[in-house]
Tab-separated table of C-alpha atoms in Angstrom:
chain	number	residue	atom	x	y	z
A	946	GLU	CA	-57.497	8.810	15.878
A	947	ALA	CA	-54.707	9.822	18.262
A	948	GLN	CA	-51.425	9.325	16.480
A	949	VAL	CA	-47.917	10.438	15.638
A	950	THR	CA	-47.342	10.743	11.908
A	951	GLN	CA	-43.877	10.514	10.394
A	952	ASN	CA	-42.918	11.044	6.788
A	953	PRO	CA	-41.428	9.573	4.754
A	954	ARG	CA	-41.492	5.908	5.779
A	955	TYR	CA	-38.513	5.069	3.604
A	956	LEU	CA	-35.777	7.348	2.265
A	957	ILE	CA	-32.611	6.683	0.323
A	958	THR	CA	-30.318	9.655	-0.133
A	959	VAL	CA	-26.732	10.510	-0.964
A	960	THR	CA	-24.044	11.775	1.368
A	961	GLY	CA	-24.254	15.507	1.959
A	962	LYS	CA	-27.746	16.124	0.597
A	963	LYS	CA	-29.831	17.903	3.223
A	964	LEU	CA	-33.036	16.187	4.256
A	965	THR	CA	-35.910	16.652	6.674
A	966	VAL	CA	-38.035	13.981	8.321
A	967	THR	CA	-41.356	15.358	9.450
A	968	CYS	CA	-43.214	14.431	12.626
A	969	SER	CA	-46.671	15.580	13.655
A	970	GLN	CA	-48.901	14.623	16.599
A	971	ASN	CA	-52.590	15.348	17.173
A	972	MET	CA	-52.779	14.745	20.934
A	973	ASN	CA	-51.706	18.190	22.131
A	974	HIS	CA	-48.659	16.628	23.800
A	975	GLU	CA	-46.043	18.994	25.194
A	976	TYR	CA	-43.136	16.546	25.026
A	977	MET	CA	-41.710	15.251	21.741
A	978	SER	CA	-38.562	13.303	21.052
A	979	TRP	CA	-36.552	11.685	18.275
A	980	TYR	CA	-34.879	8.287	18.590
A	981	ARG	CA	-32.747	6.185	16.333
A	982	GLN	CA	-32.813	2.404	16.480
A	983	ASP	CA	-29.793	0.373	15.453
A	984	PRO	CA	-29.228	-3.390	15.735
A	985	GLY	CA	-27.510	-4.262	18.982
A	986	LEU	CA	-27.682	-0.687	20.252
A	987	GLY	CA	-31.388	-0.397	20.947
A	988	LEU	CA	-33.094	2.995	20.941
A	989	ARG	CA	-31.031	6.091	21.532
A	990	GLN	CA	-32.436	9.567	22.012
A	991	ILE	CA	-31.320	12.226	19.526
A	992	TYR	CA	-33.197	15.371	20.609
A	993	TYR	CA	-36.194	16.207	22.689
A	994	SER	CA	-38.531	19.143	23.168
A	995	MET	CA	-40.493	20.141	26.254
A	996	ASN	CA	-42.697	22.628	24.406
A	997	VAL	CA	-42.725	25.181	21.601
A	998	GLU	CA	-39.290	26.755	21.094
A	999	VAL	CA	-37.790	24.542	23.843
A	1000	THR	CA	-35.444	21.846	22.535
A	1001	ASP	CA	-32.385	20.099	23.896
A	1002	LYS	CA	-29.874	17.399	23.030
A	1003	GLY	CA	-30.349	13.766	23.850
A	1004	ASP	CA	-27.617	11.140	23.885
A	1005	VAL	CA	-26.615	11.181	20.190
A	1006	PRO	CA	-27.314	14.679	18.762
A	1007	GLU	CA	-24.266	15.046	16.488
A	1008	GLY	CA	-25.216	15.607	12.867
A	1009	TYR	CA	-28.867	16.410	13.607
A	1010	LYS	CA	-30.972	19.507	14.132
A	1011	VAL	CA	-34.551	19.970	15.256
A	1012	SER	CA	-37.046	22.767	15.592
A	1013	ARG	CA	-40.329	23.203	17.453
A	1014	LYS	CA	-42.169	26.193	16.039
A	1015	GLU	CA	-45.605	24.673	16.592
A	1016	LYS	CA	-46.738	22.337	19.330
A	1017	ARG	CA	-47.799	19.575	16.961
A	1018	ASN	CA	-44.703	19.460	14.716
A	1019	PHE	CA	-41.136	18.391	15.474
A	1020	PRO	CA	-39.071	17.904	12.309
A	1021	LEU	CA	-35.682	16.223	12.289
A	1022	ILE	CA	-33.110	17.837	9.991
A	1023	LEU	CA	-29.940	16.258	8.666
A	1024	GLU	CA	-27.923	19.107	7.192
A	1025	SER	CA	-25.228	16.900	5.655
A	1026	PRO	CA	-26.134	13.234	6.013
A	1027	SER	CA	-23.396	10.637	6.254
A	1028	PRO	CA	-23.536	6.828	5.926
A	1029	ASN	CA	-23.288	6.393	9.723
A	1030	GLN	CA	-26.699	8.044	9.970
A	1031	THR	CA	-28.265	5.116	8.132
A	1032	SER	CA	-30.780	3.922	10.696
A	1033	LEU	CA	-34.425	3.528	11.673
A	1034	TYR	CA	-35.778	6.744	13.154
A	1035	PHE	CA	-38.757	7.158	15.459
A	1036	CYS	CA	-40.587	10.223	16.610
A	1037	ALA	CA	-42.467	10.014	19.901
A	1038	SER	CA	-44.704	12.280	21.940
A	1039	SER	CA	-46.031	12.345	25.475
A	1040	LEU	CA	-47.695	14.419	28.110
A	1041	ILE	CA	-45.185	15.973	30.482
A	1042	GLY	CA	-43.969	13.696	33.242
A	1043	GLY	CA	-42.400	10.267	33.189
A	1044	ARG	CA	-45.497	8.268	34.067
A	1045	HIS	CA	-47.302	8.496	30.741
A	1046	GLY	CA	-45.096	6.624	28.342
A	1047	TYR	CA	-44.686	7.619	24.730
A	1048	THR	CA	-46.790	7.353	21.603
A	1049	PHE	CA	-44.529	6.468	18.683
A	1050	GLY	CA	-44.715	7.130	14.980
A	1051	SER	CA	-44.372	4.270	12.504
A	1052	GLY	CA	-40.726	5.017	11.825
A	1053	THR	CA	-38.561	6.265	8.973
A	1054	ARG	CA	-35.977	3.938	7.509
A	1055	LEU	CA	-33.150	6.124	6.223
A	1056	THR	CA	-30.317	4.888	4.028
A	1057	VAL	CA	-27.427	7.228	3.229
A	1058	VAL	CA	-25.169	6.058	0.396
B	362	ALA	CA	-27.876	6.626	35.610
B	363	GLN	CA	-30.545	4.021	35.328
B	364	SER	CA	-30.198	0.916	33.209
B	365	VAL	CA	-32.462	-1.857	31.962
B	366	THR	CA	-31.435	-5.439	31.340
B	367	GLN	CA	-33.503	-7.863	29.317
B	368	LEU	CA	-32.354	-11.434	29.720
B	369	GLY	CA	-32.251	-13.262	26.396
B	370	SER	CA	-32.107	-11.552	23.021
B	371	HIS	CA	-34.316	-14.342	21.642
B	372	VAL	CA	-36.973	-16.408	23.400
B	373	SER	CA	-38.706	-19.302	21.662
B	374	VAL	CA	-41.944	-20.864	22.930
B	375	SER	CA	-44.523	-23.190	21.461
B	376	GLU	CA	-47.970	-21.933	20.551
B	377	GLY	CA	-50.170	-22.257	23.637
B	378	ALA	CA	-47.238	-22.245	26.069
B	379	LEU	CA	-46.466	-19.682	28.753
B	380	VAL	CA	-44.562	-16.606	27.648
B	381	LEU	CA	-42.049	-15.145	30.126
B	382	LEU	CA	-39.837	-12.215	29.108
B	383	ARG	CA	-37.483	-10.963	31.775
B	384	CYS	CA	-36.630	-7.366	32.622
B	385	ASN	CA	-34.490	-6.038	35.464
B	386	TYR	CA	-33.820	-2.403	36.131
B	387	SER	CA	-31.505	-0.349	38.270
B	388	SER	CA	-33.075	2.567	40.035
B	389	SER	CA	-32.540	4.268	43.350
B	390	VAL	CA	-36.064	5.657	43.413
B	391	PRO	CA	-39.432	4.091	42.618
B	392	PRO	CA	-39.497	3.938	38.840
B	393	TYR	CA	-42.066	4.162	36.118
B	394	LEU	CA	-41.723	1.017	34.005
B	395	PHE	CA	-43.013	0.169	30.560
B	396	TRP	CA	-43.223	-2.706	28.107
B	397	TYR	CA	-43.457	-1.965	24.411
B	398	VAL	CA	-43.946	-4.310	21.465
B	399	GLN	CA	-42.565	-3.822	17.957
B	400	TYR	CA	-43.975	-5.861	15.098
B	401	PRO	CA	-41.891	-6.177	11.926
B	402	ASN	CA	-41.680	-2.921	9.986
B	403	GLN	CA	-43.812	-1.100	12.502
B	404	GLY	CA	-43.388	1.388	15.321
B	405	LEU	CA	-43.421	0.670	19.026
B	406	GLN	CA	-46.733	0.121	20.763
B	407	LEU	CA	-47.277	0.449	24.498
B	408	LEU	CA	-48.260	-2.907	26.028
B	409	LEU	CA	-48.507	-1.857	29.660
B	410	LYS	CA	-47.001	0.419	32.283
B	411	TYR	CA	-46.318	0.490	36.008
B	412	THR	CA	-46.744	3.857	37.700
B	413	SER	CA	-46.714	2.906	41.417
B	414	ALA	CA	-50.295	1.767	41.730
B	415	ALA	CA	-51.014	-1.981	41.622
B	416	THR	CA	-47.890	-4.147	41.358
B	417	LEU	CA	-49.600	-6.527	38.913
B	418	VAL	CA	-50.298	-4.637	35.733
B	419	LYS	CA	-52.529	-5.891	32.951
B	420	GLY	CA	-51.970	-4.775	29.400
B	421	ILE	CA	-53.257	-5.347	25.921
B	422	ASN	CA	-53.358	-8.663	24.057
B	423	GLY	CA	-53.507	-10.708	27.284
B	424	PHE	CA	-50.099	-9.650	28.595
B	425	GLU	CA	-49.377	-8.726	32.180
B	426	ALA	CA	-46.327	-7.811	34.239
B	427	GLU	CA	-45.517	-7.820	37.930
B	428	PHE	CA	-43.410	-5.170	39.608
B	429	LYS	CA	-41.170	-6.689	42.292
B	430	LYS	CA	-39.225	-4.028	44.127
B	431	SER	CA	-37.121	-6.495	46.119
B	432	GLU	CA	-35.916	-8.118	42.903
B	433	THR	CA	-35.865	-4.894	40.831
B	434	SER	CA	-37.767	-6.819	38.189
B	435	PHE	CA	-40.689	-6.217	35.862
B	436	HIS	CA	-41.130	-9.480	33.960
B	437	LEU	CA	-43.721	-9.773	31.201
B	438	THR	CA	-45.950	-12.836	30.988
B	439	LYS	CA	-48.786	-14.272	28.945
B	440	PRO	CA	-50.450	-17.579	29.861
B	441	SER	CA	-50.856	-18.893	26.310
B	442	ALA	CA	-48.798	-17.773	23.328
B	443	HIS	CA	-50.387	-17.091	19.949
B	444	MET	CA	-48.623	-16.953	16.609
B	445	SER	CA	-49.578	-13.277	16.414
B	446	ASP	CA	-47.407	-12.568	19.489
B	447	ALA	CA	-44.233	-13.022	17.448
B	448	ALA	CA	-42.516	-9.635	17.719
B	449	GLU	CA	-39.745	-7.833	19.542
B	450	TYR	CA	-40.452	-6.671	23.077
B	451	PHE	CA	-38.753	-3.798	24.846
B	452	CYS	CA	-38.676	-2.960	28.529
B	453	ALA	CA	-38.057	0.673	29.495
B	454	VAL	CA	-37.725	2.763	32.627
B	455	SER	CA	-38.473	6.458	32.871
B	456	GLN	CA	-35.564	8.596	33.967
B	457	ARG	CA	-35.656	12.297	34.679
B	458	GLU	CA	-32.535	14.324	33.995
B	459	SER	CA	-33.274	18.035	34.500
B	460	SER	CA	-36.207	18.650	32.156
B	461	ASN	CA	-35.882	15.464	30.112
B	462	TYR	CA	-38.228	12.636	30.946
B	463	GLN	CA	-36.230	10.151	28.953
B	464	LEU	CA	-37.050	6.485	28.584
B	465	ILE	CA	-34.058	4.195	29.139
B	466	TRP	CA	-34.446	1.089	27.017
B	467	GLY	CA	-33.463	-2.524	27.289
B	468	ALA	CA	-31.873	-4.137	24.249
B	469	GLY	CA	-35.057	-5.983	23.347
B	470	THR	CA	-36.143	-9.628	23.236
B	471	LYS	CA	-37.397	-11.257	20.057
B	472	LEU	CA	-40.229	-13.636	20.810
B	473	ILE	CA	-40.441	-16.603	18.443
B	474	ILE	CA	-43.571	-18.733	18.434
B	475	LYS	CA	-43.237	-22.341	17.262
B	476	PRO	CA	-46.317	-23.974	15.718
């Protein structure tokens, strides 16, 4: 089944403790992206990647890092999480080009206390 | 920069009634437009997309949307609402900035189905 797999689904952590949210897709998509979803603010792009070793900032990159060492994987790293990073996070992938739309993962609900 | 406006953060309809969710976009070039649905505690699922072919686009679960360039609209409709349609619906437009094919999102509309 074609899908984007995120882990974990739920995570509660403490301020300053490094964490990684994994994302993997099995569709051979070149484009991958991370979004956060907050009430009243909709979805905002954090980082995106056009292909292996090619990443760039989205609209809200502060406090996040990503890497793209393999085509299928695009982990999101929070080096020192803070409470304002409490949010619902989605990974998405797509073929290159704006006409295809995204395939989304099921989301990761992160709480930083 | 492009923007997407969804009219109504909440829309309530009776089961069996017409569903109409409104979406307007701003774009200086022919856009690619999308509707996504998000069920509680789940990810976003593509309902349908407009990519400059037919202006009336049919999607999954009986939904369809019509692209109207003169009105810069892409409203989502379904003739008869089911209880299972209760979810949040997002309209999005594809925007290209350098190498980033980013989706610009509306704020979402929660569809409430009354028995």
